[in-house]
Short mmCIF file of C-alpha atoms in Angstrom, two decimals:
data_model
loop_
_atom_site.label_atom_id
_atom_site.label_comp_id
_atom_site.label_asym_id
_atom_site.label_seq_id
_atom_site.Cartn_x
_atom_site.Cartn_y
_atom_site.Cartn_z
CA UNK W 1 5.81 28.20 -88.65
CA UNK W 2 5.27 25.59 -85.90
CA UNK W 3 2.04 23.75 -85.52
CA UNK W 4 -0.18 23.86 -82.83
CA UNK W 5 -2.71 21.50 -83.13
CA UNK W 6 -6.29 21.79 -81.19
CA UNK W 7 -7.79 18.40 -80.95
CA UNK W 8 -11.48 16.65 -79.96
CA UNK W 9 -11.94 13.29 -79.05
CA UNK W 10 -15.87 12.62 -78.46
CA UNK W 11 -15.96 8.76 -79.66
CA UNK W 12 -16.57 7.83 -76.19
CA UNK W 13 -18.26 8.88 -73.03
CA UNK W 14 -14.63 9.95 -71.78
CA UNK W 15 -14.42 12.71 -74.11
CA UNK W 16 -11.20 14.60 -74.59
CA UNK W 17 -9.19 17.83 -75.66
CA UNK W 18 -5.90 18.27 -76.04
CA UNK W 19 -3.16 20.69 -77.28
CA UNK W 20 -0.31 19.84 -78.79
CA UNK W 21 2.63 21.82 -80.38
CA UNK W 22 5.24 20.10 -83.37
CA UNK W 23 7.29 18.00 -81.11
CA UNK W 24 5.11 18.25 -77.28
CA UNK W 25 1.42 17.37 -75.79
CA UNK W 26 0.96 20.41 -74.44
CA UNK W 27 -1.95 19.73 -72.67
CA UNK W 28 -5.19 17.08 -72.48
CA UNK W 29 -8.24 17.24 -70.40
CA UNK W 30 -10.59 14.26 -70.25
CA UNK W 31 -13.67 13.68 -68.31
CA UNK W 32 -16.25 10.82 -68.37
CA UNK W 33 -19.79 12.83 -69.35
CA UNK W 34 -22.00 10.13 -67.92
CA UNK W 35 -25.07 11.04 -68.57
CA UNK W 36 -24.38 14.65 -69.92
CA UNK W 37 -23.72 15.79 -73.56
CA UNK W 38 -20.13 16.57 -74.59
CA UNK W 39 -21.55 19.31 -75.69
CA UNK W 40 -21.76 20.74 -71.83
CA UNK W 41 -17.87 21.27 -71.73
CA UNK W 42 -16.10 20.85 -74.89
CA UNK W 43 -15.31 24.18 -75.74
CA UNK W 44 -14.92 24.98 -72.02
CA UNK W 45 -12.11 22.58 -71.14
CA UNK W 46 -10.97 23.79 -74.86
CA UNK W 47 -10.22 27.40 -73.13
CA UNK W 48 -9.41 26.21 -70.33
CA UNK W 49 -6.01 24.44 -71.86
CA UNK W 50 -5.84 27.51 -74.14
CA UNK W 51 -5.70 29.68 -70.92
CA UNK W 52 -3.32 27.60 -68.87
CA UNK W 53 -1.22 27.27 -72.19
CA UNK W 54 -0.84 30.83 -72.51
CA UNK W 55 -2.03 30.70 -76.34
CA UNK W 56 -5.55 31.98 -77.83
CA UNK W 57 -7.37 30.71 -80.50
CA UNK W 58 -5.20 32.79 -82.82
CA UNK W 59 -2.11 30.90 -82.42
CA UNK W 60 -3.64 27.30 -83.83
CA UNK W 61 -2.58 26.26 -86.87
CA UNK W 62 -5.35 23.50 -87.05
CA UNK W 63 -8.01 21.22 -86.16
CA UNK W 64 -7.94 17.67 -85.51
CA UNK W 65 -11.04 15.13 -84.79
CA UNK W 66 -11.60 11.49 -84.22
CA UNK W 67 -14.55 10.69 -86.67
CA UNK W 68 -15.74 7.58 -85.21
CA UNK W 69 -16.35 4.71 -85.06
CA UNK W 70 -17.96 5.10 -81.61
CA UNK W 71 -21.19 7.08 -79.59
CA UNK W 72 -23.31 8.64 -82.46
CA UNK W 73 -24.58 11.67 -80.58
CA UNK W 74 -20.75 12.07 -79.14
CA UNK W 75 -19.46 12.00 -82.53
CA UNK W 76 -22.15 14.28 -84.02
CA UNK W 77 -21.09 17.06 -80.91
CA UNK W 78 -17.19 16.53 -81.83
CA UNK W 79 -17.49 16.92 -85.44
CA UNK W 80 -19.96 19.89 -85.10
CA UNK W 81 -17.66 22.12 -82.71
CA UNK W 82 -14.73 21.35 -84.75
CA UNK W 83 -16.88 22.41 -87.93
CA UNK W 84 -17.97 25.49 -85.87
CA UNK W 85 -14.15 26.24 -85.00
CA UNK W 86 -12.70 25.37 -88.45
CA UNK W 87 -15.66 27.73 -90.27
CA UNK W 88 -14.76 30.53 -88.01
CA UNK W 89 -10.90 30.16 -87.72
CA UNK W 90 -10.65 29.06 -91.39
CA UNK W 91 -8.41 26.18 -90.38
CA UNK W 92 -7.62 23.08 -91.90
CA UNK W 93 -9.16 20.34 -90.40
CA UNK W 94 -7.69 16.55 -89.94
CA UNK W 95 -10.06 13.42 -89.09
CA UNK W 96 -9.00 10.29 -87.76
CA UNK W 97 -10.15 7.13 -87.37
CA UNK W 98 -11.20 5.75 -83.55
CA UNK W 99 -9.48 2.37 -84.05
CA UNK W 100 -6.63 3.64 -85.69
CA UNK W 101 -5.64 6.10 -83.19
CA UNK W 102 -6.40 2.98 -80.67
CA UNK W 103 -3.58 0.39 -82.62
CA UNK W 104 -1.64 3.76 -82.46
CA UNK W 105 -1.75 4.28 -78.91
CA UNK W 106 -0.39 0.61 -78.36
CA UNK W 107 2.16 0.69 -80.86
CA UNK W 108 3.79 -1.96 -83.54
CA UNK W 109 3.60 -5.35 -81.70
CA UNK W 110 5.04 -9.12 -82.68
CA UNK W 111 1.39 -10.22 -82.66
CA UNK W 112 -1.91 -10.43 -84.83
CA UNK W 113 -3.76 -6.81 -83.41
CA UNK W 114 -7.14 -6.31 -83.34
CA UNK W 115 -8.60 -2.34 -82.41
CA UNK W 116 -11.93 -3.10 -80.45
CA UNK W 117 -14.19 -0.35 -79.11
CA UNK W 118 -17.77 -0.99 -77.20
CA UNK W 119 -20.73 -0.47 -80.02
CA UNK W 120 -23.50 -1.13 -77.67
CA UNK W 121 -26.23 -3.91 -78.32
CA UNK W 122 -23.72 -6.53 -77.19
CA UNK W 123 -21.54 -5.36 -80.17
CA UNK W 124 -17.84 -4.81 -81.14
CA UNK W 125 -16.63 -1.89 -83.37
CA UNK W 126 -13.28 -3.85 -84.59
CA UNK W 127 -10.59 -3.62 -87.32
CA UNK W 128 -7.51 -5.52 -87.83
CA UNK W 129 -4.88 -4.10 -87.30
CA UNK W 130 -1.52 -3.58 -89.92
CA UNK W 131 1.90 -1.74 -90.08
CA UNK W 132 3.61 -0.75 -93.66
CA UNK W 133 5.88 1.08 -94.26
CA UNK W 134 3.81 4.19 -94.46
CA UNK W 135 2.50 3.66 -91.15
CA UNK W 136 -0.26 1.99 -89.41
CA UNK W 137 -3.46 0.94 -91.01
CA UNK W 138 -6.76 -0.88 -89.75
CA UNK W 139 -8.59 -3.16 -92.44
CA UNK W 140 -12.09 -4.95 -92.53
CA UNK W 141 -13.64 -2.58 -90.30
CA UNK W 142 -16.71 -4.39 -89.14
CA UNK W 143 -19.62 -4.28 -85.91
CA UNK W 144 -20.17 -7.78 -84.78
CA UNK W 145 -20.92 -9.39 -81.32
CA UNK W 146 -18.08 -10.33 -79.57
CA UNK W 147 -18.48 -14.35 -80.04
CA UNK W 148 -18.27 -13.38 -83.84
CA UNK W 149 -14.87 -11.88 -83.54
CA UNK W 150 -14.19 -14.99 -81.47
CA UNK W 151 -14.91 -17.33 -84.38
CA UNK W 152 -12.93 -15.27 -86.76
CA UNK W 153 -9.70 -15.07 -84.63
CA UNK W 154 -10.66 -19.14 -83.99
CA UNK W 155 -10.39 -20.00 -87.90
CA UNK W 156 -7.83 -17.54 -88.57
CA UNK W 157 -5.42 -17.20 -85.76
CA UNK W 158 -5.55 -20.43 -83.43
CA UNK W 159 -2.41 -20.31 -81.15
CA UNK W 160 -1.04 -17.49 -82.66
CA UNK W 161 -0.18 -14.51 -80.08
CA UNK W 162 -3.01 -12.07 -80.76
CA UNK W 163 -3.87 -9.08 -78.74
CA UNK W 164 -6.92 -7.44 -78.15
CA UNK W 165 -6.74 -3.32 -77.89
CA UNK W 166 -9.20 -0.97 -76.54
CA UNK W 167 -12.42 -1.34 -73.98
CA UNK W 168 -14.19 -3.04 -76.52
CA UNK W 169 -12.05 -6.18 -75.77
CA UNK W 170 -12.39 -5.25 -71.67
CA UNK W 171 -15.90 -5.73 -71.76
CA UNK W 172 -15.97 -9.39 -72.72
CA UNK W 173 -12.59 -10.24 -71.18
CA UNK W 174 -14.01 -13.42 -69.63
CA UNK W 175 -16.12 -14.56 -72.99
CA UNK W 176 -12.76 -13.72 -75.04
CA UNK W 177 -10.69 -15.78 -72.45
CA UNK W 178 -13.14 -18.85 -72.85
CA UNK W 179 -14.33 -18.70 -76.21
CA UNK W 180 -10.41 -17.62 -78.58
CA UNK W 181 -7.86 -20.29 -78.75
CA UNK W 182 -5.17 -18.28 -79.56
CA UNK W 183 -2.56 -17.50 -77.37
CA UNK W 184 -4.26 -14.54 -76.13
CA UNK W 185 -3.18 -11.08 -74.42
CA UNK W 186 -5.30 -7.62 -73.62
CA UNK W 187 -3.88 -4.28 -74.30
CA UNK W 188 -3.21 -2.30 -70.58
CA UNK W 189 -4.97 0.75 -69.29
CA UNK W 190 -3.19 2.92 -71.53
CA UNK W 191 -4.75 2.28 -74.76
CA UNK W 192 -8.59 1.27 -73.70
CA UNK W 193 -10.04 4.21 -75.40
CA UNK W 194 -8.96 6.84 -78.13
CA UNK W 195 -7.67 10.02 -76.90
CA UNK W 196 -7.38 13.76 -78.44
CA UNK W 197 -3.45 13.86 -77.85
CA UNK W 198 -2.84 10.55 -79.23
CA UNK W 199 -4.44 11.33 -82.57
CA UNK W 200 -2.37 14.51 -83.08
CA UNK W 201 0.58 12.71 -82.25
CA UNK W 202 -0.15 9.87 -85.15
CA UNK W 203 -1.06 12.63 -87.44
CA UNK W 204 1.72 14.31 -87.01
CA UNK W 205 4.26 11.18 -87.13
CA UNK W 206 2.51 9.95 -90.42
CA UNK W 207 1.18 13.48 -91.85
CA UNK W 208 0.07 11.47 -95.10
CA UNK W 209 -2.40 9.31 -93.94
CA UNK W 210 -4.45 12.05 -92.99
CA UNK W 211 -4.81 15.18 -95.79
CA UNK W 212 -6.48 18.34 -94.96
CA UNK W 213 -10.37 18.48 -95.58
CA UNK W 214 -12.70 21.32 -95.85
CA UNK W 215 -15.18 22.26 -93.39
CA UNK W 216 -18.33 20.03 -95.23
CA UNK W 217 -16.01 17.33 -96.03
CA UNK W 218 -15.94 16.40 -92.35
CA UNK W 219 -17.73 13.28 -91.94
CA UNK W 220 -18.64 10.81 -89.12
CA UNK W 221 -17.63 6.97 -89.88
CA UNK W 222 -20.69 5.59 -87.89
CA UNK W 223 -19.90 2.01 -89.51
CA UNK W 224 -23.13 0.48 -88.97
CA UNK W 225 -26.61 2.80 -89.64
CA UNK W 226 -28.25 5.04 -86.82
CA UNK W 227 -31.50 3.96 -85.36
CA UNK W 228 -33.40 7.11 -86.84
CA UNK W 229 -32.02 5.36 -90.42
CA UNK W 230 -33.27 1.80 -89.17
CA UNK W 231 -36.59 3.72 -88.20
CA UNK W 232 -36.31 5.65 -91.01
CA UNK W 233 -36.01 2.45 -93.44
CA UNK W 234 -38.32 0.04 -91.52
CA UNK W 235 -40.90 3.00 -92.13
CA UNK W 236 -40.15 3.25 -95.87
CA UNK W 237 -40.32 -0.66 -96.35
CA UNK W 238 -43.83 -0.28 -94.21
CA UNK K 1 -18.82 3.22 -49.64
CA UNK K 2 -16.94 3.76 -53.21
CA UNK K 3 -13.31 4.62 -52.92
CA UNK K 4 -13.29 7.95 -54.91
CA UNK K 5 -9.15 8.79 -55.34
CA UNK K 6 -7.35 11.97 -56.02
CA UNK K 7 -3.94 11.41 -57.56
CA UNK K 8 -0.97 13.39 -59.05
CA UNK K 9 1.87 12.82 -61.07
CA UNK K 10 4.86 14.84 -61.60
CA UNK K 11 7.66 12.18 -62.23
CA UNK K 12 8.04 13.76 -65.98
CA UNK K 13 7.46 17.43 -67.06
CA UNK K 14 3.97 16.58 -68.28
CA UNK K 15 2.32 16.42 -65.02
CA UNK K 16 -0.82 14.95 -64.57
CA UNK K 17 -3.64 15.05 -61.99
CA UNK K 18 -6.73 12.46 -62.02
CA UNK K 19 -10.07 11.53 -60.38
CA UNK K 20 -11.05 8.05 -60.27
CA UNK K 21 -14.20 6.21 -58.97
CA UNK K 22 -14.06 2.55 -58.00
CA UNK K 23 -14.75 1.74 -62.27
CA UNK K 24 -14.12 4.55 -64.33
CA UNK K 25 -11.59 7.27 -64.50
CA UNK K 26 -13.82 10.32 -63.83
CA UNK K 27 -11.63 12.83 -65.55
CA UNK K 28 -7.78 13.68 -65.82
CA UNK K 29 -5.38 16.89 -66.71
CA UNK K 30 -2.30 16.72 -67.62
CA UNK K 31 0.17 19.60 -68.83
CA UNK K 32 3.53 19.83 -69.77
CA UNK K 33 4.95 22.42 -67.33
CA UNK K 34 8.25 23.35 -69.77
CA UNK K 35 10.24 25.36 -67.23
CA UNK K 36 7.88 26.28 -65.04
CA UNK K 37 7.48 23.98 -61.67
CA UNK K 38 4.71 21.78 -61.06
CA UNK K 39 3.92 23.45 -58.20
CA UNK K 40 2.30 26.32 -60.20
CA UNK K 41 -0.80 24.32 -61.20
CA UNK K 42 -1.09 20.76 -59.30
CA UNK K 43 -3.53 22.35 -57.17
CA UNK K 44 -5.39 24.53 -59.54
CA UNK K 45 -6.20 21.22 -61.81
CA UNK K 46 -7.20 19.22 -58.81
CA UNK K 47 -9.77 21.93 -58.16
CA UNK K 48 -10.91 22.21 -61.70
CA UNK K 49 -11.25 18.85 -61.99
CA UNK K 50 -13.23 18.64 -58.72
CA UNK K 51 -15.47 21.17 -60.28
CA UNK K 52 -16.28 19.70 -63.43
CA UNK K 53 -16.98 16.71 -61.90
CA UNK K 54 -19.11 18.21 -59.20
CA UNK K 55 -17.44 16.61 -56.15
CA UNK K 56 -15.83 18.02 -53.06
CA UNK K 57 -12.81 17.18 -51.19
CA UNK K 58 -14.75 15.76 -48.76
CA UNK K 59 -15.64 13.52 -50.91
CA UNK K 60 -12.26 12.02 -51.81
CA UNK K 61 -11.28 8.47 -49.99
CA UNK K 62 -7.65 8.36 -50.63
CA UNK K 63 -4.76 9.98 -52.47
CA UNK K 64 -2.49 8.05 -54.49
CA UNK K 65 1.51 9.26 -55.64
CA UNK K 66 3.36 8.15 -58.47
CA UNK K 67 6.92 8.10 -56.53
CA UNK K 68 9.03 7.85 -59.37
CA UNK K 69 11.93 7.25 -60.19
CA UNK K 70 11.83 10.55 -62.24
CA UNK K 71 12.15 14.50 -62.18
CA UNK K 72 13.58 14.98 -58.76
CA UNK K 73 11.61 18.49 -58.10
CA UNK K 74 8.97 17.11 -60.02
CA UNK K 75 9.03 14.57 -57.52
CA UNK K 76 9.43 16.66 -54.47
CA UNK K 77 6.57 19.18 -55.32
CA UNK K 78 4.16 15.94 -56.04
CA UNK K 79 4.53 14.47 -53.07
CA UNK K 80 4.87 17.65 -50.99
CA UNK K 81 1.16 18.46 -52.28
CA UNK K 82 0.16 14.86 -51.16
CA UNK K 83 1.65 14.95 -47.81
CA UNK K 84 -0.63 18.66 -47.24
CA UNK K 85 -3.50 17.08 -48.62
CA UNK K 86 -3.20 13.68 -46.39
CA UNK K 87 -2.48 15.41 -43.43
CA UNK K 88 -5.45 17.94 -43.77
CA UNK K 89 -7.93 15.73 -44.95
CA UNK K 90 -6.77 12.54 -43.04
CA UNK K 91 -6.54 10.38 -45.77
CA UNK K 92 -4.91 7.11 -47.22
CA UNK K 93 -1.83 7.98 -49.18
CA UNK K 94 -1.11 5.10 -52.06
CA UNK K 95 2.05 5.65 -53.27
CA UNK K 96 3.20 4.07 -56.63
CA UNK K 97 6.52 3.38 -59.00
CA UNK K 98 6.17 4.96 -62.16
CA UNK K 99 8.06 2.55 -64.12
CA UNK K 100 5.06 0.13 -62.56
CA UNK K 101 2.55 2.59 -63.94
CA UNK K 102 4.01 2.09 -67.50
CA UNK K 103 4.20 -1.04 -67.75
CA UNK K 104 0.59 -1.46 -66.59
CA UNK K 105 -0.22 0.90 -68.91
CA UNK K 106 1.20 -1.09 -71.50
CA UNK K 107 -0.31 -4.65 -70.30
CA UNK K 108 1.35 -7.90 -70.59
CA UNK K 109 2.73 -8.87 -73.68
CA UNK K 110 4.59 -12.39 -75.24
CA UNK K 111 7.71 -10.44 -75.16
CA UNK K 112 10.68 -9.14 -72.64
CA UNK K 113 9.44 -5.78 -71.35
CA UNK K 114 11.88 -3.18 -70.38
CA UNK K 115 10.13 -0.16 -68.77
CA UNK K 116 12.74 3.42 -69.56
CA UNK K 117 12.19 6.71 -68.33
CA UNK K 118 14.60 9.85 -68.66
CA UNK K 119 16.94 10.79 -66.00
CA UNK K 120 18.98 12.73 -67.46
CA UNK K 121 22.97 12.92 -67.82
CA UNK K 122 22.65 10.63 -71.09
CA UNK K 123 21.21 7.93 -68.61
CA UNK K 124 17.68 6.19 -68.14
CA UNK K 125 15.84 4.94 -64.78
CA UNK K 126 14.58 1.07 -66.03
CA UNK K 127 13.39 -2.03 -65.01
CA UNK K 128 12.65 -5.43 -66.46
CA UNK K 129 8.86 -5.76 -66.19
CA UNK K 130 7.46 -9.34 -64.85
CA UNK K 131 3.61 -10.64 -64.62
CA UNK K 132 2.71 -12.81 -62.14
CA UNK K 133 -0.64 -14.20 -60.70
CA UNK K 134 -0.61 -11.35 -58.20
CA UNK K 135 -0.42 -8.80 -60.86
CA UNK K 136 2.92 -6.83 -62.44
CA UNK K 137 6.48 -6.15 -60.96
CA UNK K 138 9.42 -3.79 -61.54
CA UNK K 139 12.68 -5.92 -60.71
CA UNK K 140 16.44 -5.30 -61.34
CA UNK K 141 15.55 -1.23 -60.95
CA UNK K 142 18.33 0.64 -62.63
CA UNK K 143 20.11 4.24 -63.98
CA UNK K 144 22.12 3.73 -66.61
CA UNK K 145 22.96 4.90 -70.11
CA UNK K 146 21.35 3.67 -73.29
CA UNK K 147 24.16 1.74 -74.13
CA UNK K 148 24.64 -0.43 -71.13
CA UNK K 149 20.80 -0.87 -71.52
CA UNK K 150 21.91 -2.23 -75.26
CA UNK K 151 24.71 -4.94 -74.06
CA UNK K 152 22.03 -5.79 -70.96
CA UNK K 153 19.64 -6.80 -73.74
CA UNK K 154 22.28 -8.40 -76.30
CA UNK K 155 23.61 -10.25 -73.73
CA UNK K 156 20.38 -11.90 -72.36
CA UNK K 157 17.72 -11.95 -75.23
CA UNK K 158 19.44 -11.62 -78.75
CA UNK K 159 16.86 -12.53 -81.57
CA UNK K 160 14.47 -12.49 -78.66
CA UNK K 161 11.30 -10.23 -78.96
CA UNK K 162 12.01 -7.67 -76.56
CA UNK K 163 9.21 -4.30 -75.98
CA UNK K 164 10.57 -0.93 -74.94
CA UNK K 165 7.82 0.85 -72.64
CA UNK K 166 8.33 4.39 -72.41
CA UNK K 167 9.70 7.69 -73.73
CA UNK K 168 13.38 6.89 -72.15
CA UNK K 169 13.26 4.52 -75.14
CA UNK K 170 12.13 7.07 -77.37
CA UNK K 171 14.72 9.13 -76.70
CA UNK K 172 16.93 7.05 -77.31
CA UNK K 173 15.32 4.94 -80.54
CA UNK K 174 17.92 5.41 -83.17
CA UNK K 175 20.50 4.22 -80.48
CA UNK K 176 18.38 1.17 -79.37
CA UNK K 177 17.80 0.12 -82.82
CA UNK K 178 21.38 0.08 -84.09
CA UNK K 179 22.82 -1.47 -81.29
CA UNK K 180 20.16 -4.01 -80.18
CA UNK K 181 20.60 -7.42 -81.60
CA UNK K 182 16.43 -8.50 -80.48
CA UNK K 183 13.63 -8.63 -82.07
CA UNK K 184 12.89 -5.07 -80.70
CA UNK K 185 9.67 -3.42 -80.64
CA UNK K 186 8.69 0.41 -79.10
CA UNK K 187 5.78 0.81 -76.95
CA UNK K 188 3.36 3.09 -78.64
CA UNK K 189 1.96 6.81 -78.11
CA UNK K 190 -0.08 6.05 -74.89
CA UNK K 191 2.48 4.21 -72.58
CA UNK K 192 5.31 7.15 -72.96
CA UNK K 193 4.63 8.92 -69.83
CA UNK K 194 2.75 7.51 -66.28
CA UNK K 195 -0.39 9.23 -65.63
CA UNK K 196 -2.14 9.71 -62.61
CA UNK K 197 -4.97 8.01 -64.01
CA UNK K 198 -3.17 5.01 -64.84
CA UNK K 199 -1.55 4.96 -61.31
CA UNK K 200 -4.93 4.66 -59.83
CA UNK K 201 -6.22 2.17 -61.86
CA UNK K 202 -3.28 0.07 -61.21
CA UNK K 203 -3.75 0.33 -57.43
CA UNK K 204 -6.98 -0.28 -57.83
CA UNK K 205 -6.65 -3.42 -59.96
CA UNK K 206 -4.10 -5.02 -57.53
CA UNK K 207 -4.99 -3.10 -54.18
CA UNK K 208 -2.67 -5.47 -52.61
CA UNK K 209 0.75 -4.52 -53.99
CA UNK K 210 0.48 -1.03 -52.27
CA UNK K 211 -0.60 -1.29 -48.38
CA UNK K 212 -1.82 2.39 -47.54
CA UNK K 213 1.09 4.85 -45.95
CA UNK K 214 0.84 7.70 -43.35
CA UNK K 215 2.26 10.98 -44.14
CA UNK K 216 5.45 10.90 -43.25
CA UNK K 217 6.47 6.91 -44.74
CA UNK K 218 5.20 8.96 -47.79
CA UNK K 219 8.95 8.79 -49.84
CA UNK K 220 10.61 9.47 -53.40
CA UNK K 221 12.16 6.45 -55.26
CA UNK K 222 15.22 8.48 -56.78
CA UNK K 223 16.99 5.65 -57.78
CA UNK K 224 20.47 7.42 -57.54
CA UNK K 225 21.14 10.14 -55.29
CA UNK K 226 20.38 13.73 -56.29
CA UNK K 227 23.35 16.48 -57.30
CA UNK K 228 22.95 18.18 -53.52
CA UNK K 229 23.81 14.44 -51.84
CA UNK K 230 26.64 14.05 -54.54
CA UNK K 231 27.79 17.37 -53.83
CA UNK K 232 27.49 17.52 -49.72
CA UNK K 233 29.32 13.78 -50.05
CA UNK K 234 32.33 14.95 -52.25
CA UNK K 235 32.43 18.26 -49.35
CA UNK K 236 32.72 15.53 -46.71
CA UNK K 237 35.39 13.97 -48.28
CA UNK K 238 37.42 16.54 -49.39
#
């Protein structure tokens, strides 16, 4: 049986769904929510490709959601609908990491690649960047301000080529420019933030990175703790 | 007043429409039309689009075309449903290469970049990719098969590092790797097709390289001439 993957990208404000078959994006549908929760179209612009497809829910085989990191409330509406979905359709469901789908997106490159994606409070969501044989990988995951990463690449990579991938790097283009002294480069508009197609397509090109999980083994990689856990933790220390 | 753009593009069978405000990219469909034409939906997405967005035509500033080279009907029905749309609404047409589009989509890069697209016939529309301080150009635009592509790069940048943008690559990887004597590298899942999105933020990152058009300069890049022109010049001559 061919797949037919339905997919949710909610790590950033522009949100995405797509649809894609074995060996074709069938479809995507991205739009920046502003101010409004993903939640407000999701499922919509999920029919919506369904309908213009000419499949129903009936035909997909499964379920596939970027986990973070990235917006906490965005991820918490992806992950939800796709447990929703996956309860209902009794689907297998596939999560994927923001930053890997990110180093995905830009593809194997002869330079030291870093995934960066905005984590508010002047701070980075980053991982390094690595390709095996088995595919692509992203180590040290970390949040850090952007003259942080700066330091790091500084000690580790002076004059090396290194590029930056993702929004997270767009951001602070000028402080990145001044502050690395590595032979620097920025990914293009192509790969500044994850998208729903784009993780189907590297779960389908490296199908065992990314195993099946049940329905309550779906879980958000938030990387650093929400501020109801800070509140939460300040008020227990209290 | 912020420019607020409207742009297509149907220079592969995955057709894309996009809105994009003077920062962000509002929202973007794209389908893959199989054998249907383009013209079934480009006008149906613009509107949904519109509508999830809550803007009106009258709102839109300009219109922007990716001009290929690419799908000749593809082409034709884009730009068709530009020309209506310009005319009616008495707007700017942008009109853009979509070998450009990739490799902006791709960014610069310490390598040789090669920008490939399909055309069919066991050939690919190309270009060598340059950056200079008034942003990125297509030279040395070509239609040729894989091969010739091969002994182009063997004969220029052996052992270089040389990037292949695009799913005309892709196509063609096993080929490209065999016979390719760089240091080659394949552009990842994000810069395999132009998007109208992309096209826009291009223009709108070097507004200079594309001088507004009227409706009838508005004109396909086809690179080599299409079967009818082969076929009316080997009437003439026979």
């Amino acid at each position: 049986m061919n797949q037919l993957l339905l997919s949710f990208d909610t790590s950033t404000p522009r949100g995405s769904v797509a649809l894609v078959s074995e060996s074709v994006v069938v479809g995507e549908v991205s739009l920046d929510v502003k101010h409004r929760p993903h939640s407000d179209y999701l499922l919509r612009h999920a029919h919506f490709l369904l309908q213009e497809s000419g499949v129903t829910l009936a035909d997909i085989t499964g379920l596939c959601v970027v986990n973070g990191p990235g917006s906490f409330t965005g991820l918490r509406v992806g992950l939800a609908t796709v447990q929703g979905l996956a309860q209902s359709l009794e689907l297998p469901v596939y999560q994927i990491s923001s930053l890997l789908v990110l180093g995905f997106m830009y593809g194997r490159a002869p330079c030291v690649q870093y995934c960066l994606l905005d984590a508010r409070k002047q701070e980075l969501y980053g991982a390094l960047l690595q390709w095996g044989a088995n595919g692509p990988r992203v180590e040290q995951m970390f949040v850090l301000p952007p003259a942080a990463i700066c330091e790091h690449i500084n000690a580790h990579h002076a004059s090396e080529p290194v590029i930056l991938i993702g929004h997270g790097a767009e951001i602070y283009h000028e402080l990145f420019q001044r502050e690395c002294n590595a032979d620097l480069y920025f990914s293009g508009s192509a790969s500044q933030i994850p998208s729903a197609a784009d993780a189907v397509q590297l779960l389908l090109q490296w199908p065992g990175l990314f195993p099946p999980v049940q329905v309550y083994e779906i879980q958000a990689q938030y990387v650093r703790p929400s501020d109801a856990e800070l509140q939460q933790r300040r008020g227990r220390l209290a």
